[in-house]
Amino acid sequence: MKRLKITNDHGWTPRTLRKQERKIKDASLRVRVTAVRLVMEGFLGKDVAKMVNLCRQSVALYVARFNEGGLDHL
């Protein structure tokens, strides 16, 4: 299994994503942003999936979408 990696941060850092998470009212979007942030911080996809109660494939999809277009694509 290939390690998930943020290839384009679109100007976001783990710290700024954490601040953004607090502002997001939509719970499902908040989970997606949290998953991306945890991958950005270096956690494995399977560990992130357990932390946010998602399947590994969903985490991989969210990371791919973020890499493609930032938060707008989540």
Coordinates of N, CA and C in Angstrom, one line a residue:
M1 N 0.8 -1.2 0.0 CA 0.0 0.0 0.0 C 0.9 1.2 0.0
K2 N 0.6 2.2 -0.9 CA 1.4 3.4 -1.0 C 1.0 4.4 0.0
R3 N 2.0 5.1 0.6 CA 1.8 6.1 1.6 C 1.1 7.3 1.0
L4 N 0.1 7.8 1.7 CA -0.6 9.0 1.2 C 0.3 10.3 1.4
K5 N 0.3 11.2 0.4 CA 1.1 12.3 0.5 C 0.4 13.6 -0.1
I6 N 0.5 14.7 0.6 CA 0.0 15.9 0.1 C 1.1 16.5 -0.9
T7 N 0.7 16.5 -2.2 CA 1.7 17.0 -3.2 C 1.5 18.4 -3.5
N8 N 0.4 19.0 -3.2 CA 0.1 20.4 -3.4 C -0.7 21.0 -2.3
D9 N 0.0 21.8 -1.4 CA -0.7 22.2 -0.2 C -1.6 23.5 -0.4
H10 N -1.5 24.1 -1.6 CA -2.4 25.2 -2.0 C -2.3 26.3 -0.9
G11 N -1.1 26.4 -0.3 CA -0.9 27.5 0.7 C -1.3 27.2 2.1
W12 N -1.9 26.0 2.3 CA -2.4 25.6 3.6 C -1.2 24.9 4.4
T13 N -1.2 25.1 5.7 CA -0.3 24.4 6.6 C -1.2 23.6 7.6
P14 N -0.6 22.7 8.3 CA -1.5 22.0 9.3 C -2.1 23.0 10.3
R15 N -1.4 24.0 10.7 CA -1.9 25.0 11.6 C -3.1 25.8 11.0
T16 N -2.9 26.2 9.8 CA -4.0 27.0 9.2 C -5.2 26.1 8.9
L17 N -5.0 24.8 8.6 CA -6.1 23.9 8.4 C -6.9 23.7 9.7
R18 N -6.1 23.6 10.8 CA -6.7 23.4 12.1 C -7.6 24.6 12.5
K19 N -7.1 25.8 12.2 CA -8.0 27.0 12.4 C -9.2 27.0 11.5
Q20 N -9.1 26.5 10.3 CA -10.2 26.5 9.4 C -11.2 25.4 9.9
E21 N -10.7 24.3 10.4 CA -11.7 23.3 10.9 C -12.6 23.8 11.9
R22 N -12.1 24.7 12.8 CA -12.9 25.3 13.9 C -14.0 26.2 13.3
K23 N -13.8 26.7 12.1 CA -14.8 27.6 11.5 C -15.9 26.9 10.7
I24 N -15.6 25.6 10.3 CA -16.5 24.9 9.4 C -17.7 24.3 10.2
K25 N -18.9 24.7 9.8 CA -20.1 24.2 10.5 C -20.6 22.8 10.0
D26 N -20.3 22.5 8.7 CA -20.7 21.3 8.1 C -19.8 20.2 8.6
A27 N -20.4 19.2 9.4 CA -19.6 18.2 10.1 C -18.9 17.3 9.1
S28 N -19.5 16.9 8.0 CA -18.8 16.0 7.0 C -17.6 16.7 6.4
L29 N -17.7 18.0 6.1 CA -16.6 18.8 5.5 C -15.5 18.9 6.5
R30 N -15.9 19.1 7.8 CA -14.9 19.2 8.9 C -14.1 17.9 9.0
V31 N -14.7 16.8 8.9 CA -14.0 15.5 8.9 C -13.1 15.4 7.8
R32 N -13.5 15.8 6.6 CA -12.6 15.7 5.4 C -11.4 16.6 5.6
V33 N -11.6 17.8 6.1 CA -10.4 18.7 6.3 C -9.5 18.1 7.4
T34 N -10.1 17.6 8.4 CA -9.3 16.9 9.5 C -8.4 15.8 8.9
A35 N -9.0 15.0 8.1 CA -8.3 13.8 7.5 C -7.1 14.3 6.7
V36 N -7.3 15.4 5.9 CA -6.2 15.9 5.1 C -5.2 16.5 6.0
R37 N -5.6 17.2 7.0 CA -4.6 17.8 7.9 C -3.7 16.7 8.6
L38 N -4.3 15.6 9.0 CA -3.6 14.6 9.7 C -2.6 13.9 8.7
V39 N -3.0 13.7 7.5 CA -2.1 13.2 6.5 C -0.9 14.2 6.3
M40 N -1.2 15.5 6.2 CA -0.2 16.5 6.1 C 0.8 16.5 7.2
E41 N 0.3 16.1 8.4 CA 1.1 16.0 9.6 C 2.0 14.8 9.6
G42 N 1.7 13.8 8.7 CA 2.6 12.7 8.6 C 2.0 11.4 9.0
F43 N 0.7 11.4 9.4 CA 0.1 10.1 9.8 C -0.2 9.2 8.6
L44 N -0.2 7.9 8.8 CA -0.5 7.0 7.7 C -2.0 7.0 7.4
G45 N -2.4 6.7 6.2 CA -3.8 6.8 5.8 C -4.7 5.9 6.7
K46 N -4.2 4.7 7.0 CA -5.0 3.7 7.8 C -5.2 4.3 9.2
D47 N -4.2 4.9 9.7 CA -4.3 5.5 11.1 C -5.3 6.7 11.1
V48 N -5.2 7.5 10.0 CA -6.1 8.6 9.9 C -7.5 8.1 9.8
A49 N -7.7 7.1 9.0 CA -9.1 6.5 8.9 C -9.7 6.1 10.2
K50 N -8.9 5.5 11.0 CA -9.3 5.1 12.4 C -9.6 6.3 13.2
M51 N -8.8 7.3 13.2 CA -9.0 8.5 14.0 C -10.3 9.3 13.7
V52 N -10.6 9.3 12.4 CA -11.8 10.1 12.0 C -13.0 9.2 11.6
N53 N -12.8 7.9 11.8 CA -13.9 6.9 11.6 C -14.4 6.9 10.2
L54 N -13.4 6.8 9.3 CA -13.7 6.6 7.8 C -12.9 5.3 7.4
C55 N -13.2 4.9 6.1 CA -12.4 3.8 5.6 C -11.2 4.4 4.9
R56 N -10.2 3.6 4.8 CA -8.9 4.1 4.2 C -9.1 4.7 2.8
Q57 N -9.9 4.1 2.0 CA -10.2 4.5 0.6 C -10.7 5.9 0.6
S58 N -11.6 6.2 1.6 CA -12.2 7.6 1.6 C -11.1 8.6 1.9
V59 N -10.2 8.3 2.9 CA -9.1 9.2 3.2 C -8.3 9.4 2.0
A60 N -8.0 8.4 1.2 CA -7.2 8.5 0.0 C -7.9 9.4 -1.0
L61 N -9.2 9.2 -1.1 CA -9.9 10.1 -2.1 C -9.9 11.5 -1.7
Y62 N -10.1 11.8 -0.4 CA -10.0 13.2 0.1 C -8.7 13.8 -0.1
V63 N -7.6 13.1 0.1 CA -6.2 13.6 -0.1 C -6.0 13.9 -1.6
A64 N -6.5 13.0 -2.5 CA -6.4 13.2 -3.9 C -7.2 14.4 -4.4
R65 N -8.4 14.6 -3.9 CA -9.1 15.8 -4.2 C -8.5 17.1 -3.7
F66 N -7.9 17.0 -2.5 CA -7.2 18.2 -2.0 C -6.0 18.5 -2.8
N67 N -5.2 17.5 -3.2 CA -4.1 17.7 -4.0 C -4.4 18.4 -5.4
E68 N -5.6 18.0 -5.9 CA -6.1 18.5 -7.2 C -6.5 19.9 -7.1
G69 N -7.3 20.3 -6.0 CA -7.9 21.6 -6.0 C -8.0 22.3 -4.7
G70 N -7.4 21.8 -3.7 CA -7.5 22.4 -2.4 C -8.8 22.2 -1.7
L71 N -9.1 23.1 -0.7 CA -10.4 22.9 0.0 C -11.6 23.0 -0.8
D72 N -11.5 23.7 -1.9 CA -12.7 23.8 -2.8 C -13.1 22.5 -3.4
H73 N -12.2 21.6 -3.5 CA -12.5 20.3 -4.1 C -13.0 19.2 -3.1
L74 N -12.9 19.6 -1.8 CA -13.3 18.6 -0.8 C -14.8 18.7 -0.7

